Coordinates of C-alpha atoms in Angstrom, one line a residue:
M263 CA 36.3 -66.6 -2.4
S264 CA 37.8 -63.1 -2.7
Q265 CA 38.8 -61.6 -6.1
H266 CA 42.4 -62.2 -5.2
Q267 CA 42.0 -66.0 -4.9
T268 CA 42.0 -68.4 -7.8
S269 CA 39.5 -71.1 -7.8
P270 CA 39.4 -74.0 -10.3
E271 CA 36.6 -72.2 -12.1
N272 CA 38.9 -69.2 -12.7
L273 CA 41.8 -71.1 -14.0
S274 CA 41.0 -70.5 -17.7
A275 CA 41.9 -66.9 -17.4
L276 CA 45.1 -67.6 -15.5
N277 CA 46.2 -70.6 -17.6
R278 CA 44.8 -70.5 -21.1
T279 CA 46.8 -67.5 -22.4
P280 CA 50.5 -67.3 -22.1
S281 CA 51.7 -64.3 -20.2
H282 CA 53.6 -61.6 -22.0
H283 CA 56.0 -61.4 -19.1
G284 CA 56.6 -65.0 -18.3
Q285 CA 56.9 -68.4 -19.8
S286 CA 54.0 -70.7 -20.3
V287 CA 54.3 -74.4 -19.8
S288 CA 52.1 -77.0 -21.6
V289 CA 50.9 -79.6 -19.1
V290 CA 48.9 -82.7 -19.8
P291 CA 47.8 -85.5 -17.5
W292 CA 50.2 -88.5 -17.3
R293 CA 48.0 -91.5 -17.5
D294 CA 49.4 -94.6 -15.8
A295 CA 46.8 -97.4 -15.1
T296 CA 49.1 -99.2 -12.7
V297 CA 49.9 -96.2 -10.5
E298 CA 46.2 -95.0 -10.7
S299 CA 45.0 -98.4 -9.5
L300 CA 47.1 -98.4 -6.3
G301 CA 48.0 -94.8 -5.7
F302 CA 46.6 -91.7 -4.1
P303 CA 45.0 -88.6 -5.8
V304 CA 47.5 -85.6 -5.6
R305 CA 45.0 -83.6 -3.4
S306 CA 44.5 -86.4 -0.9
E307 CA 45.7 -86.3 2.7
Y308 CA 48.2 -89.1 2.0
I309 CA 50.0 -86.7 -0.3
E310 CA 50.2 -84.1 2.4
W311 CA 51.4 -86.5 5.0
F312 CA 53.9 -88.7 3.1
W313 CA 54.8 -86.9 -0.2
L314 CA 55.1 -83.3 1.2
P315 CA 58.3 -84.3 3.2
V316 CA 59.7 -85.8 0.1
L317 CA 58.8 -83.2 -2.5
G318 CA 58.9 -80.0 -0.3
P319 CA 56.1 -77.5 -0.1
S320 CA 56.7 -75.6 -3.4
A321 CA 56.6 -78.7 -5.5
T322 CA 53.6 -80.1 -3.6
W323 CA 51.6 -76.9 -4.1
L324 CA 52.7 -76.7 -7.8
L325 CA 51.5 -80.3 -8.3
R326 CA 48.1 -79.6 -6.6
R327 CA 47.7 -76.3 -8.6
I328 CA 48.4 -78.2 -11.9
D329 CA 45.8 -80.9 -10.9
F330 CA 43.1 -78.2 -10.3
G331 CA 43.7 -77.1 -13.9
F332 CA 43.1 -80.7 -15.1
D333 CA 39.6 -80.5 -13.6
Q334 CA 38.7 -77.8 -16.0
F335 CA 41.0 -78.8 -18.9
P336 CA 41.1 -82.6 -18.8
E337 CA 43.3 -83.0 -21.8
G338 CA 45.8 -80.4 -20.7
Y339 CA 46.4 -76.7 -20.8
L340 CA 49.0 -73.9 -20.9
L341 CA 50.1 -73.0 -17.4
D342 CA 51.4 -69.5 -17.1
A343 CA 54.5 -70.0 -15.0
R344 CA 54.9 -66.4 -13.8
S345 CA 51.2 -66.1 -12.7
T346 CA 51.3 -69.5 -11.1
A347 CA 54.5 -68.8 -9.2
Q348 CA 53.0 -65.5 -8.0
A349 CA 49.7 -67.3 -6.9
L350 CA 51.8 -69.8 -5.0
G351 CA 53.9 -67.0 -3.3
I352 CA 57.2 -68.1 -4.9
A353 CA 59.8 -66.4 -7.1
A354 CA 58.4 -65.3 -10.4
R355 CA 61.5 -64.3 -12.3
D356 CA 62.0 -65.6 -15.9
D357 CA 65.1 -67.8 -15.2
A358 CA 65.8 -71.4 -14.4
G359 CA 67.0 -70.6 -10.8
T360 CA 63.6 -69.7 -9.6
I361 CA 61.7 -71.7 -7.0
F362 CA 59.1 -72.4 -9.6
A363 CA 61.7 -74.0 -11.9
R364 CA 63.2 -75.9 -9.0
A365 CA 59.8 -77.2 -8.0
L366 CA 59.1 -78.4 -11.5
S367 CA 62.4 -80.1 -11.6
R368 CA 61.7 -81.8 -8.3
L369 CA 58.5 -83.2 -9.8
Q370 CA 60.6 -84.6 -12.6
S371 CA 63.3 -86.0 -10.3
F372 CA 60.7 -88.0 -8.3
G373 CA 58.9 -89.4 -11.4
I374 CA 55.8 -87.2 -10.9
A375 CA 56.3 -85.2 -14.1
H376 CA 58.2 -86.0 -17.3
G377 CA 59.0 -84.0 -20.3
G378 CA 60.9 -80.8 -21.0
S379 CA 61.3 -77.8 -23.3
G380 CA 58.1 -76.3 -21.9
S381 CA 55.9 -79.4 -22.2
F382 CA 55.2 -81.8 -19.3
A383 CA 53.1 -84.8 -18.5
V384 CA 52.0 -84.7 -14.8
R385 CA 50.5 -87.4 -12.7
R386 CA 47.2 -86.9 -11.0
V387 CA 47.7 -90.0 -8.9
L388 CA 50.9 -90.8 -7.0
P389 CA 52.2 -94.1 -5.9
P390 CA 52.8 -94.9 -2.3
V391 CA 56.0 -93.3 -1.0
A392 CA 59.1 -95.6 -1.3
Q393 CA 60.4 -97.2 1.8
R394 CA 63.7 -95.4 1.5
H395 CA 61.8 -92.1 1.9
L396 CA 59.6 -93.4 4.7
S397 CA 62.6 -94.4 6.7
R398 CA 63.8 -90.8 6.8
M399 CA 60.5 -89.6 8.2
P400 CA 59.7 -89.0 11.8
A401 CA 58.1 -92.0 13.5
T402 CA 54.8 -90.1 14.0
V403 CA 54.5 -89.8 10.2
R404 CA 55.8 -93.4 9.4
D405 CA 53.3 -94.9 11.9
A406 CA 50.3 -92.8 10.7

């Protein structure tokens, strides 16, 4: 892995200390025994095939990046919003209109994250996609 890529092993430097230029967000795992018993890990192929069309690419990649952090910090950590946005190739300004802020908002809208004021619980396992979302997908995806 090149020095410009961030592996799960390098997340401590990226996420433990808040940035002086951006906002940090506290993230903790959202434990839900019911969803975890019937759902799919956020880094599984199911998420890519069925949740990606619902959440969009920025929210899906943000979710996966947060989940990588939980591998190293199982009880939660501070996510540097600016550095994470830059690492994902999305807007890194310090305002609510950024792609990062919208991606986090989308995670909340679909029940994948909850919280606010800079502190969020985030699922590591997602439930099956609701039928109403499946019905909007191309037949090739629905039938997979």
